[in-house]
Phi, psi and omega in degrees: 000117173280163185303328169305295173296334152291351169281317194290304176315314209252041174172013165060045178267196184228183178260017161266231230008305184291307173310314177309300200277307156328291190310343197252015192217299186247168206260136170290155203252105169011097197021068186220167178256001196255138160256183182248070184240177174271145180310316198285333162313304180287340164292320167287335185284268195334307169307316172298333193255352157280339157314323201188083186306341147301327223306146169230130186293142174321164156103210202242148180285166171184054178265145199260140169291156195268187189305312190287355173280329146308300173324286171338310182281311162322321205266322185305310162320329185263333168290298173335305200279340172311312178212139160303346167261024184247083195283299192258128168241127180226131153252122171281088211229113157294164176342161182043000167271021157107009192297333159301305179298325196283343158310326167292292201273018144265342150310300177311324178285327202253028164057056179268152165221000164212118204254150170238103160265129189235156170208170189269319211222122227260353178282343175271006179311332173298305171322294195306330164304296192283344171305280221279006177261347175254340182255157205276330181315333183236045202264323180266019174258166182252134174245149191221133192239124167085021172178189174236035179248152194206158172299164160303145200147155194275013206274158153281149220219115171226136193234115183246160163172177211245152163269352172301311189304311184289007172245016189062017181273016167211351157296034187110168188272314181293129195269339172293320204277291174327314175315305200281340193260332173295313185302310188309319171284333175291318184293344199277310177320301178321320188277354176268120177275103180258146210261355166191127172238155201249107222242090190277153187069045198268003184259345186271355175198046189288309200251009172296106213307315189317306188290321173292325171277344114356272178333297186275359166282340176294141173324041177237124163263035178214119149244124165229138181273122168236132185190148181273319168240091197245034183296342160305317187278349155295309155317302158320319167108029180284335167227117172286169173283005182270347162257022150228186180215130182245148189201100182285177169274346182278326174297328186275321159306333195278326170304312162305299183320293180324320171279011169256315162338325199282330194071018197281163179262061177210163191283140187297105186218058135259012185283000000 
C-alpha cells in the first residue's frame, strides 16, 4: 500500500488537500488530476500534511489564472487599447477574487515595466509585496515602498504608496517634517511616466476630490481601480458596463456549482 493510500484510508481523507498543496508549486496537466512532479515531492506533501493539514510548501508559488481572472484581464486590455483617452477601468470584484495577482498579470499582458500601486488603505501593503516575493511569475520584479526611486533598466518595477503617506499622515509626528516628506514623495511620483497605475481599495477614497485630481494628473494612460464594494461610484455613473468588469457573490456561487458539476479531482477554489 502506498504512502498516500495508508494516509487516506487511515483517517478517511480525500486527495483534495494534497492536490491543493501541489498546485501552488507544480504545474497540473490540463484537465486532469496529474501534476508534473517528482514522486518524492508527493511523498513529502503527504508527510507534511499529516502533521499540519493547512501547511504550505516551500519555494515559489506557480498557480495560474482562473477563467474569470483571464476575463477581467481581457476586458481591461480591450478597454485600454480601444481609445487612448480611455484611462480608468474598474474591477468590481468581491473578496477572494485574487485582485492582486490578477492585476500583476494584467501588467504583464500590457508589458508594463513601471507600475504604481496607490491605496486608500495602507494595511494592504504586505499583500502586494508578498505576491511579488512568492510567485514565480514575478521573480525578477523589483518592489519599493513609499516612493518611486528605482535604478534605470528594463526590469519591471513596482512602487507602492498610500494617500495617507502622500498626505503626510504616516510620515512622522513632526508636522513640518511630515509635510516636507509628503511633498517630496508627491514630486517623485509625479515625475515618472507610469505604464500602469493601480488604485487599491478604491471605494475608501474614490470621492475625495483632491485624491481623484491627484490620480488624474499622473503621467499614465492606464488607471485600474480595484474594489469589492464600488457601489457609489457605479451608481454615480463613474464606470459604465464598458469600463468595468464585475465578479459578484452570485458569480462566485455559480462558479462553485459549475466546478462541482465538472467533478474535477482537485480542491474547489471557490469554497
